């Protein structure tokens, strides 16, 4: 999976997490609260397993916004996969 696709997946998980937390708080639903916990765990697992440099394999940190242009470890360009 390319970094761009991984970034989109992680952002989608964060949005789903935020929505489930909001609905759980508004509706007082334990089931939605458990869904939020599951989404949080999925986000963490996906981030640690897939948000890595395609060149050296190191974890790229928690910068998910517009991304980072270079790997902080091997200094290779990340937009040239």
mmCIF file of C-alpha atoms in Angstrom:
data_model
loop_
_atom_site.group_PDB
_atom_site.id
_atom_site.type_symbol
_atom_site.label_atom_id
_atom_site.label_comp_id
_atom_site.label_asym_id
_atom_site.label_seq_id
_atom_site.Cartn_x
_atom_site.Cartn_y
_atom_site.Cartn_z
ATOM 1 C CA UNK A 1 0.000 0.000 0.000
ATOM 2 C CA UNK A 2 1.423 3.375 -0.978
ATOM 3 C CA UNK A 3 1.876 6.163 1.557
ATOM 4 C CA UNK A 4 -0.888 8.265 -0.030
ATOM 5 C CA UNK A 5 -3.364 5.386 0.336
ATOM 6 C CA UNK A 6 -2.216 4.706 3.888
ATOM 7 C CA UNK A 7 -2.621 8.390 4.769
ATOM 8 C CA UNK A 8 -6.194 8.347 3.431
ATOM 9 C CA UNK A 9 -6.982 5.169 5.374
ATOM 10 C CA UNK A 10 -5.615 6.622 8.610
ATOM 11 C CA UNK A 11 -7.546 9.864 8.155
ATOM 12 C CA UNK A 12 -10.744 7.884 7.449
ATOM 13 C CA UNK A 13 -10.198 5.897 10.644
ATOM 14 C CA UNK A 14 -9.736 9.134 12.599
ATOM 15 C CA UNK A 15 -12.937 10.608 11.176
ATOM 16 C CA UNK A 16 -14.880 7.430 11.960
ATOM 17 C CA UNK A 17 -13.412 7.452 15.471
ATOM 18 C CA UNK A 18 -14.446 11.074 16.040
ATOM 19 C CA UNK A 19 -17.972 10.428 14.776
ATOM 20 C CA UNK A 20 -18.431 7.329 16.906
ATOM 21 C CA UNK A 21 -17.172 9.193 19.991
ATOM 22 C CA UNK A 22 -19.517 12.084 19.307
ATOM 23 C CA UNK A 23 -22.514 9.808 18.784
ATOM 24 C CA UNK A 24 -21.616 7.716 21.836
ATOM 25 C CA UNK A 25 -21.536 10.877 23.963
ATOM 26 C CA UNK A 26 -24.745 12.303 22.529
ATOM 27 C CA UNK A 27 -26.736 9.065 22.658
ATOM 28 C CA UNK A 28 -25.106 7.539 25.725
ATOM 29 C CA UNK A 29 -24.510 4.340 23.778
ATOM 30 C CA UNK A 30 -22.080 1.804 25.188
ATOM 31 C CA UNK A 31 -21.977 -0.001 21.848
ATOM 32 C CA UNK A 32 -20.788 3.139 20.042
ATOM 33 C CA UNK A 33 -18.230 3.673 22.783
ATOM 34 C CA UNK A 34 -16.884 0.178 22.203
ATOM 35 C CA UNK A 35 -16.821 0.857 18.471
ATOM 36 C CA UNK A 36 -14.722 3.967 19.167
ATOM 37 C CA UNK A 37 -12.241 1.895 21.183
ATOM 38 C CA UNK A 38 -12.031 -0.653 18.358
ATOM 39 C CA UNK A 39 -11.442 2.129 15.811
ATOM 40 C CA UNK A 40 -8.728 3.616 17.996
ATOM 41 C CA UNK A 41 -6.962 0.254 18.222
ATOM 42 C CA UNK A 42 -7.307 -0.219 14.451
ATOM 43 C CA UNK A 43 -5.831 3.247 13.864
ATOM 44 C CA UNK A 44 -2.833 2.548 16.103
ATOM 45 C CA UNK A 45 -2.199 -0.868 14.549
ATOM 46 C CA UNK A 46 -2.486 0.493 11.015
ATOM 47 C CA UNK A 47 -0.240 3.460 11.773
ATOM 48 C CA UNK A 48 2.544 1.347 13.250
ATOM 49 C CA UNK A 49 2.366 -1.332 10.568
ATOM 50 C CA UNK A 50 1.848 0.762 7.413
ATOM 51 C CA UNK A 51 2.979 4.378 8.021
ATOM 52 C CA UNK A 52 6.604 3.579 7.212
ATOM 53 C CA UNK A 53 9.228 4.802 4.800
ATOM 54 C CA UNK A 54 9.111 2.734 1.592
ATOM 55 C CA UNK A 55 12.922 2.951 1.362
ATOM 56 C CA UNK A 56 14.221 2.113 4.853
ATOM 57 C CA UNK A 57 11.063 0.867 6.594
ATOM 58 C CA UNK A 58 11.275 3.203 9.603
ATOM 59 C CA UNK A 59 8.097 4.551 11.265
ATOM 60 C CA UNK A 60 7.360 8.066 9.988
ATOM 61 C CA UNK A 61 5.835 9.419 13.189
ATOM 62 C CA UNK A 62 2.398 10.924 13.691
ATOM 63 C CA UNK A 63 2.551 13.572 10.953
ATOM 64 C CA UNK A 64 -0.516 12.704 8.846
ATOM 65 C CA UNK A 65 -1.544 16.142 7.598
ATOM 66 C CA UNK A 66 -0.082 16.936 4.196
ATOM 67 C CA UNK A 67 2.628 14.386 4.807
ATOM 68 C CA UNK A 68 6.332 14.870 4.988
ATOM 69 C CA UNK A 69 8.523 15.256 1.882
ATOM 70 C CA UNK A 70 11.567 13.353 3.198
ATOM 71 C CA UNK A 71 12.130 10.398 5.504
ATOM 72 C CA UNK A 72 13.675 11.683 8.764
ATOM 73 C CA UNK A 73 15.926 8.598 8.875
ATOM 74 C CA UNK A 74 17.256 7.890 5.358
ATOM 75 C CA UNK A 75 16.415 11.347 3.872
ATOM 76 C CA UNK A 76 14.901 9.842 0.704
ATOM 77 C CA UNK A 77 11.997 11.650 -0.975
ATOM 78 C CA UNK A 78 8.682 10.115 0.033
ATOM 79 C CA UNK A 79 6.702 11.402 -2.933
ATOM 80 C CA UNK A 80 8.869 9.378 -5.331
ATOM 81 C CA UNK A 81 7.785 5.858 -4.325
#
